[in-house]
């Protein structure tokens, strides 16, 4: 071995792991004790029904728990089993999803329900093969529903692991993912994977949060935490530099003729595929764009111009509907916000 290639940091991690094995019991004990006292009562953590767990995991991707809860209850009430969801129309599913954003999640949910049929997949590999299910979601369902020993690495877990082990490799690169995956495999409590995954996720969500404040002072894992010991916890985890955000400008035309209006379905392979909106043109002008809507890699600027007309214009691809029928169509969040503003002004 070339000693110059063996960095001080690697040595520390190695020493940590050498000494860590006997301390693992302590880590689990402190973590589980913390979890028992502090965890939130979340309906998807109180069930072992793989369908309900899957639903919650898909809804909670890029969605806050408070908002996700409402959608989770609504979906389960409307489609209590995976067979029920498979029988629904895609348009109904999108309509129910309205307001959550990232509609590909809803389309994949529906597609997967159709593939599943009556028997929910029971292995990690079968779960991973479903559309919209990556390593994290497959690990979450496998451990929460079947108590199988797979990690579930969400953003909270990446953060806790980066700090506990003082890992300064960016977690969102392929090399970083591989390293973190290897570390969580070493940390995972194989006897109690359901409890371990629930506890470490909740610990990241509630205690070892992005803004640490004085959390380390009261932390039950402090004695096992390299990030705390080295004073690096605050700057971890490390991300790769974000891609440049693309700005786009949209002008929407809201035609009103009596109680009717025009809408169109987005058919382009672009944002909001298969959602409905008012006729629209894209491109920047000198005018003001009062609405801003931020997506992961795009910043949208929009304005809505109301035209009171005697006769509807003939615009290709649009349909004429009554204003009060707008609720029956899946609309983008931006359009919903604009409608909300218009209704407040009316
Ligand atoms: S000591 Fe601080 S950084 Fe380490 S696990 Fe606890 S809260 Fe997180």
Tab-separated table of C-alpha atoms and ligand atoms in Angstrom:
chain	number	residue	atom	x	y	z
A	1	UNK	CA	0.000	0.000	0.000
A	2	UNK	CA	1.215	3.507	-0.804
A	3	UNK	CA	0.986	5.390	2.452
A	4	UNK	CA	0.843	8.789	0.757
A	5	UNK	CA	-2.474	7.756	-0.844
A	6	UNK	CA	-3.969	6.860	2.472
A	7	UNK	CA	-5.260	10.251	3.646
A	8	UNK	CA	-5.663	11.299	7.251
A	9	UNK	CA	-9.414	11.462	6.739
A	10	UNK	CA	-9.580	7.874	5.438
A	11	UNK	CA	-7.459	6.786	8.344
A	12	UNK	CA	-9.827	8.467	10.781
A	13	UNK	CA	-12.840	6.786	9.179
A	14	UNK	CA	-11.036	3.490	9.270
A	15	UNK	CA	-10.084	3.904	12.936
A	16	UNK	CA	-13.633	5.015	13.624
A	17	UNK	CA	-15.009	1.866	12.059
A	18	UNK	CA	-12.466	-0.354	13.808
A	19	UNK	CA	-13.565	1.130	17.118
A	20	UNK	CA	-17.096	1.525	15.956
A	21	UNK	CA	-18.151	-2.119	15.871
A	22	UNK	CA	-18.451	-2.489	19.642
A	23	UNK	CA	-20.124	0.939	19.795
A	24	UNK	CA	-22.810	0.016	17.281
A	25	UNK	CA	-24.989	-1.247	20.094
A	26	UNK	CA	-24.689	2.174	21.715
A	27	UNK	CA	-25.594	3.961	18.517
A	28	UNK	CA	-28.731	1.828	18.076
A	29	UNK	CA	-29.661	2.126	21.745
A	30	UNK	CA	-29.405	5.945	21.772
A	31	UNK	CA	-31.082	6.317	18.393
A	32	UNK	CA	-34.015	4.038	19.245
A	33	UNK	CA	-34.486	5.637	22.622
A	34	UNK	CA	-34.587	9.072	20.976
A	35	UNK	CA	-37.039	7.744	18.368
A	36	UNK	CA	-39.350	6.222	20.932
A	37	UNK	CA	-39.724	9.556	22.706
A	38	UNK	CA	-39.669	11.975	19.775
A	39	UNK	CA	-41.144	10.400	16.649
A	40	UNK	CA	-44.186	11.861	14.974
A	41	UNK	CA	-47.264	9.717	14.552
A	42	UNK	CA	-47.452	9.358	10.779
A	43	UNK	CA	-50.112	7.017	9.385
A	44	UNK	CA	-47.708	5.450	6.864
A	45	UNK	CA	-45.350	4.491	9.705
A	46	UNK	CA	-48.190	2.798	11.608
A	47	UNK	CA	-49.015	0.336	8.843
A	48	UNK	CA	-47.278	-2.584	7.170
A	49	UNK	CA	-49.510	-2.431	4.095
A	50	UNK	CA	-47.021	-2.159	1.184
A	51	UNK	CA	-49.561	-0.316	-1.001
A	52	UNK	CA	-50.137	2.409	1.613
A	53	UNK	CA	-46.388	2.701	2.251
A	54	UNK	CA	-45.625	2.928	-1.472
A	55	UNK	CA	-48.312	5.591	-1.909
A	56	UNK	CA	-46.881	7.654	0.949
A	57	UNK	CA	-43.326	7.372	-0.359
A	58	UNK	CA	-44.274	8.526	-3.858
A	59	UNK	CA	-46.377	11.398	-2.505
A	60	UNK	CA	-43.654	12.503	-0.091
A	61	UNK	CA	-40.948	12.774	-2.752
A	62	UNK	CA	-40.403	16.550	-3.072
A	63	UNK	CA	-43.437	17.238	-0.838
A	64	UNK	CA	-43.648	18.384	2.776
A	65	UNK	CA	-45.220	15.992	5.286
A	66	UNK	CA	-48.107	18.332	6.181
A	67	UNK	CA	-49.142	18.721	2.543
A	68	UNK	CA	-48.444	15.074	1.707
A	69	UNK	CA	-50.689	13.857	4.528
A	70	UNK	CA	-53.795	15.403	2.967
A	71	UNK	CA	-53.090	13.763	-0.411
A	72	UNK	CA	-52.208	10.423	1.170
A	73	UNK	CA	-55.545	10.286	3.024
A	74	UNK	CA	-57.419	11.406	-0.078
A	75	UNK	CA	-55.814	8.763	-2.323
A	76	UNK	CA	-56.335	5.975	0.206
A	77	UNK	CA	-59.975	6.924	0.716
A	78	UNK	CA	-60.638	7.033	-2.980
A	79	UNK	CA	-58.532	4.008	-3.959
A	80	UNK	CA	-58.092	1.811	-0.851
A	81	UNK	CA	-56.242	-0.959	-2.690
A	82	UNK	CA	-53.774	-1.164	-5.544
A	83	UNK	CA	-56.452	-2.890	-7.683
A	84	UNK	CA	-58.745	0.108	-7.166
A	85	UNK	CA	-56.010	2.470	-8.285
A	86	UNK	CA	-55.273	0.302	-11.332
A	87	UNK	CA	-58.921	0.591	-12.422
A	88	UNK	CA	-58.903	4.420	-12.287
A	89	UNK	CA	-58.439	6.599	-15.387
A	90	UNK	CA	-55.118	8.400	-15.659
A	91	UNK	CA	-57.038	11.696	-15.889
A	92	UNK	CA	-58.734	11.002	-12.528
A	93	UNK	CA	-55.383	10.235	-10.897
A	94	UNK	CA	-53.851	13.435	-12.284
A	95	UNK	CA	-56.888	15.373	-11.116
A	96	UNK	CA	-56.505	13.998	-7.584
A	97	UNK	CA	-52.766	14.785	-7.717
A	98	UNK	CA	-53.413	18.384	-8.727
A	99	UNK	CA	-51.397	20.881	-6.695
A	100	UNK	CA	-48.620	18.446	-5.721
A	101	UNK	CA	-46.470	19.106	-8.806
A	102	UNK	CA	-44.025	16.705	-10.460
A	103	UNK	CA	-46.873	14.954	-12.242
A	104	UNK	CA	-44.669	12.192	-13.597
A	105	UNK	CA	-44.957	10.721	-10.090
A	106	UNK	CA	-48.728	10.373	-10.511
A	107	UNK	CA	-48.410	8.912	-14.001
A	108	UNK	CA	-45.853	6.366	-12.768
A	109	UNK	CA	-48.013	5.520	-9.761
A	110	UNK	CA	-50.895	4.700	-12.016
A	111	UNK	CA	-48.753	2.790	-14.498
A	112	UNK	CA	-47.187	0.744	-11.689
A	113	UNK	CA	-50.607	-0.034	-10.153
A	114	UNK	CA	-51.676	-1.505	-13.500
A	115	UNK	CA	-48.508	-3.620	-13.646
A	116	UNK	CA	-48.894	-4.889	-10.068
A	117	UNK	CA	-52.348	-6.440	-10.412
A	118	UNK	CA	-53.518	-8.116	-7.206
A	119	UNK	CA	-50.255	-9.248	-5.628
A	120	UNK	CA	-47.897	-6.538	-4.386
A	121	UNK	CA	-44.176	-7.198	-5.081
A	122	UNK	CA	-42.387	-8.672	-2.082
A	123	UNK	CA	-38.690	-8.425	-2.896
A	124	UNK	CA	-36.388	-5.421	-3.293
A	125	UNK	CA	-35.698	-6.337	-6.947
A	126	UNK	CA	-39.401	-6.616	-7.837
A	127	UNK	CA	-40.136	-3.316	-6.120
A	128	UNK	CA	-37.179	-1.625	-7.817
A	129	UNK	CA	-38.520	-2.713	-11.225
A	130	UNK	CA	-41.726	-0.648	-10.811
A	131	UNK	CA	-41.898	2.659	-12.712
A	132	UNK	CA	-41.035	5.612	-10.485
A	133	UNK	CA	-39.373	3.404	-7.837
A	134	UNK	CA	-35.661	3.971	-7.250
A	135	UNK	CA	-33.288	2.524	-4.663
A	136	UNK	CA	-34.620	4.745	-1.907
A	137	UNK	CA	-38.302	3.904	-2.425
A	138	UNK	CA	-37.644	0.187	-2.935
A	139	UNK	CA	-35.573	0.147	0.295
A	140	UNK	CA	-38.266	2.043	2.173
A	141	UNK	CA	-41.069	-0.328	1.109
A	142	UNK	CA	-38.912	-3.451	1.619
A	143	UNK	CA	-37.959	-2.417	5.152
A	144	UNK	CA	-41.180	-0.738	6.332
A	145	UNK	CA	-43.581	-3.311	4.887
A	146	UNK	CA	-41.552	-6.535	5.087
A	147	UNK	CA	-38.742	-5.666	7.571
A	148	UNK	CA	-36.148	-6.654	4.960
A	149	UNK	CA	-32.559	-5.466	5.564
A	150	UNK	CA	-32.307	-2.693	2.960
A	151	UNK	CA	-31.339	0.900	3.704
A	152	UNK	CA	-33.623	3.782	2.725
A	153	UNK	CA	-31.369	6.727	1.945
A	154	UNK	CA	-33.413	9.907	1.733
A	155	UNK	CA	-31.956	13.413	2.084
A	156	UNK	CA	-32.246	13.249	5.874
A	157	UNK	CA	-30.293	10.011	6.039
A	158	UNK	CA	-27.543	11.321	3.735
A	159	UNK	CA	-27.147	14.276	6.059
A	160	UNK	CA	-26.981	12.202	9.259
A	161	UNK	CA	-24.525	9.705	7.744
A	162	UNK	CA	-22.310	12.493	6.319
A	163	UNK	CA	-22.116	14.106	9.753
A	164	UNK	CA	-21.770	10.936	11.817
A	165	UNK	CA	-18.888	9.713	9.658
A	166	UNK	CA	-17.561	13.149	8.611
A	167	UNK	CA	-17.819	12.397	4.880
A	168	UNK	CA	-16.985	15.392	2.706
A	169	UNK	CA	-17.604	13.652	-0.623
A	170	UNK	CA	-20.616	15.164	-2.487
A	171	UNK	CA	-23.491	12.758	-1.874
A	172	UNK	CA	-25.250	13.484	-5.162
A	173	UNK	CA	-22.482	12.307	-7.519
A	174	UNK	CA	-22.291	8.678	-8.606
A	175	UNK	CA	-19.039	8.162	-6.639
A	176	UNK	CA	-20.589	9.828	-3.593
A	177	UNK	CA	-23.753	7.720	-3.806
A	178	UNK	CA	-21.664	4.586	-3.947
A	179	UNK	CA	-19.629	5.607	-0.907
A	180	UNK	CA	-22.688	6.592	1.136
A	181	UNK	CA	-24.452	3.400	0.160
A	182	UNK	CA	-21.501	1.372	1.372
A	183	UNK	CA	-21.453	3.288	4.672
A	184	UNK	CA	-25.164	2.910	5.332
A	185	UNK	CA	-24.910	-0.815	4.609
A	186	UNK	CA	-22.289	-0.960	7.376
A	187	UNK	CA	-24.443	1.081	9.741
A	188	UNK	CA	-27.754	-0.708	9.044
A	189	UNK	CA	-29.200	-2.727	11.919
A	190	UNK	CA	-29.907	-5.961	10.070
A	191	UNK	CA	-31.951	-7.363	12.909
A	192	UNK	CA	-34.305	-4.377	13.004
A	193	UNK	CA	-34.195	-2.684	9.593
A	194	UNK	CA	-37.716	-1.245	9.885
A	195	UNK	CA	-36.910	0.419	13.188
A	196	UNK	CA	-33.446	1.537	12.095
A	197	UNK	CA	-34.659	3.190	8.880
A	198	UNK	CA	-37.615	4.862	10.597
A	199	UNK	CA	-35.428	6.134	13.415
A	200	UNK	CA	-32.535	7.504	11.361
A	201	UNK	CA	-34.895	9.216	8.888
A	202	UNK	CA	-36.869	10.799	11.698
A	203	UNK	CA	-33.683	11.798	13.503
A	204	UNK	CA	-32.532	13.650	10.368
A	205	UNK	CA	-35.954	15.250	9.887
A	206	UNK	CA	-36.318	16.465	13.467
A	207	UNK	CA	-32.969	16.646	15.239
A	208	UNK	CA	-29.937	16.602	12.941
A	209	UNK	CA	-31.573	19.120	10.588
A	210	UNK	CA	-29.852	21.246	7.899
A	211	UNK	CA	-29.573	24.239	10.252
A	212	UNK	CA	-28.017	22.609	13.288
A	213	UNK	CA	-28.390	25.436	15.819
A	214	UNK	CA	-27.483	23.920	19.173
A	215	UNK	CA	-28.761	20.427	18.243
A	216	UNK	CA	-25.312	18.886	18.831
A	217	UNK	CA	-25.332	20.041	22.426
A	218	UNK	CA	-28.351	17.908	23.225
A	219	UNK	CA	-27.647	15.119	20.760
A	220	UNK	CA	-27.865	11.534	22.011
A	221	UNK	CA	-25.440	10.458	19.237
A	222	UNK	CA	-22.817	13.067	20.051
A	223	UNK	CA	-20.287	10.553	21.390
A	224	UNK	CA	-20.398	8.589	18.079
A	225	UNK	CA	-20.336	11.634	15.787
A	226	UNK	CA	-17.122	12.368	13.891
A	227	UNK	CA	-18.562	15.530	12.332
A	228	UNK	CA	-19.168	16.890	15.820
A	229	UNK	CA	-15.745	15.775	17.049
A	230	UNK	CA	-14.004	17.454	14.085
A	231	UNK	CA	-16.177	20.594	14.049
A	232	UNK	CA	-17.299	19.915	10.456
A	233	UNK	CA	-20.950	18.941	11.060
A	234	UNK	CA	-22.260	22.403	10.181
A	235	UNK	CA	-20.897	22.282	6.599
A	236	UNK	CA	-21.999	18.718	5.866
A	237	UNK	CA	-23.333	17.159	3.736
A	238	UNK	CA	-21.586	18.429	0.606
A	239	UNK	CA	-23.505	18.703	-2.688
A	240	UNK	CA	-22.173	18.989	-6.211
A	241	UNK	CA	-22.591	22.490	-7.726
A	242	UNK	CA	-26.167	23.066	-8.882
A	243	UNK	CA	-26.875	23.259	-12.624
A	244	UNK	CA	-27.787	26.654	-13.980
A	245	UNK	CA	-31.492	27.472	-13.716
A	246	UNK	CA	-33.218	28.237	-17.030
A	247	UNK	CA	-35.651	31.191	-17.128
A	248	UNK	CA	-38.834	30.909	-19.234
A	249	UNK	CA	-41.597	33.451	-19.850
A	250	UNK	CA	-45.231	32.517	-20.487
A	251	UNK	CA	-48.157	34.682	-21.512
A	252	UNK	CA	-51.534	33.052	-20.877
A	253	UNK	CA	-54.719	34.253	-22.548
A	254	UNK	CA	-57.859	33.811	-20.478
A	255	UNK	CA	-60.760	34.180	-22.916
A	256	UNK	CA	-64.149	34.823	-21.341
A	257	UNK	CA	-67.317	34.603	-23.380
A	258	UNK	CA	-70.386	34.536	-21.136
A	259	UNK	CA	-69.665	31.768	-18.636
A	260	UNK	CA	-67.276	29.961	-21.006
A	261	UNK	CA	-63.510	29.873	-21.406
A	262	UNK	CA	-60.866	28.096	-23.512
A	263	UNK	CA	-58.318	25.580	-22.264
A	264	UNK	CA	-55.832	23.244	-23.905
A	265	UNK	CA	-54.043	20.087	-22.873
A	266	UNK	CA	-50.234	20.222	-22.926
A	267	UNK	CA	-49.090	17.562	-25.365
A	268	UNK	CA	-45.436	18.577	-25.688
A	269	UNK	CA	-42.828	16.442	-23.916
A	270	UNK	CA	-42.102	19.256	-21.537
A	271	UNK	CA	-43.193	20.407	-18.099
A	272	UNK	CA	-46.815	19.655	-17.129
A	273	UNK	CA	-47.315	16.953	-19.713
A	274	UNK	CA	-51.041	16.189	-20.136
A	275	UNK	CA	-52.156	18.933	-17.769
A	276	UNK	CA	-54.593	21.630	-18.850
A	277	UNK	CA	-53.996	25.365	-19.062
A	278	UNK	CA	-55.253	28.493	-20.793
A	279	UNK	CA	-53.936	29.084	-24.328
A	280	UNK	CA	-50.397	30.247	-23.976
A	281	UNK	CA	-47.414	31.616	-25.836
A	282	UNK	CA	-43.830	31.444	-24.699
A	283	UNK	CA	-41.222	34.185	-24.998
A	284	UNK	CA	-40.054	37.249	-23.139
A	285	UNK	CA	-41.519	40.703	-23.795
A	286	UNK	CA	-41.012	44.102	-22.132
A	287	UNK	CA	-44.125	43.531	-20.007
A	288	UNK	CA	-44.305	42.614	-16.348
A	289	UNK	CA	-44.717	38.983	-15.351
A	290	UNK	CA	-46.383	39.031	-11.943
A	291	UNK	CA	-46.213	35.268	-11.319
A	292	UNK	CA	-43.002	33.387	-10.639
A	293	UNK	CA	-42.943	29.640	-10.303
A	294	UNK	CA	-39.781	27.728	-9.499
A	295	UNK	CA	-39.240	24.160	-10.648
A	296	UNK	CA	-36.089	22.139	-10.027
A	297	UNK	CA	-34.143	23.495	-13.038
A	298	UNK	CA	-36.418	26.168	-14.387
A	299	UNK	CA	-37.726	29.489	-13.209
A	300	UNK	CA	-41.022	30.368	-14.860
A	301	UNK	CA	-42.321	33.909	-15.211
A	302	UNK	CA	-45.960	34.221	-16.174
A	303	UNK	CA	-48.661	36.726	-16.864
A	304	UNK	CA	-52.359	36.115	-17.447
A	305	UNK	CA	-54.298	38.425	-19.768
A	306	UNK	CA	-58.070	38.348	-19.526
A	307	UNK	CA	-59.978	38.944	-22.798
A	308	UNK	CA	-63.735	39.521	-22.563
A	309	UNK	CA	-64.977	38.529	-26.029
A	310	UNK	CA	-68.305	38.255	-27.862
A	311	UNK	CA	-67.145	35.196	-29.792
A	312	UNK	CA	-64.477	32.675	-28.855
A	313	UNK	CA	-61.394	32.826	-31.097
A	314	UNK	CA	-60.547	29.727	-33.072
A	315	UNK	CA	-57.311	28.442	-31.497
A	316	UNK	CA	-56.018	25.038	-32.545
A	317	UNK	CA	-55.915	22.407	-29.805
A	318	UNK	CA	-58.238	24.237	-27.401
A	319	UNK	CA	-61.587	23.176	-26.011
A	320	UNK	CA	-64.374	25.439	-24.874
A	321	UNK	CA	-65.709	24.700	-21.388
A	322	UNK	CA	-67.854	26.411	-18.777
A	323	UNK	CA	-65.799	28.345	-16.214
A	324	UNK	CA	-67.210	26.218	-13.366
A	325	UNK	CA	-65.975	23.065	-15.147
A	326	UNK	CA	-62.327	24.103	-14.672
A	327	UNK	CA	-62.348	22.092	-11.447
A	328	UNK	CA	-62.845	18.895	-13.445
A	329	UNK	CA	-59.478	19.270	-15.197
A	330	UNK	CA	-55.978	18.694	-13.855
A	331	UNK	CA	-54.350	22.129	-13.930
A	332	UNK	CA	-50.773	23.116	-13.220
A	333	UNK	CA	-50.006	24.699	-9.880
A	334	UNK	CA	-49.137	27.970	-11.598
A	335	UNK	CA	-52.570	28.096	-13.262
A	336	UNK	CA	-54.238	27.281	-9.937
A	337	UNK	CA	-52.380	30.151	-8.284
A	338	UNK	CA	-53.426	32.549	-11.025
A	339	UNK	CA	-57.063	31.410	-10.708
A	340	UNK	CA	-56.896	31.957	-6.999
A	341	UNK	CA	-55.652	35.520	-7.523
A	342	UNK	CA	-58.332	36.221	-10.178
A	343	UNK	CA	-61.055	34.932	-7.886
A	344	UNK	CA	-59.844	37.143	-5.049
A	345	UNK	CA	-59.859	40.172	-7.334
A	346	UNK	CA	-63.309	39.389	-8.771
B	1	LIG	S1	-23.787	15.517	17.126
B	1	LIG	FE1	-24.708	17.074	15.838
B	1	LIG	S2	-24.078	16.547	13.758
B	1	LIG	FE2	-23.701	14.753	15.037
B	1	LIG	S3	-25.536	13.506	14.791
B	1	LIG	FE3	-25.815	14.790	16.602
B	1	LIG	S4	-26.899	16.613	15.858
B	1	LIG	FE4	-26.059	15.570	14.077
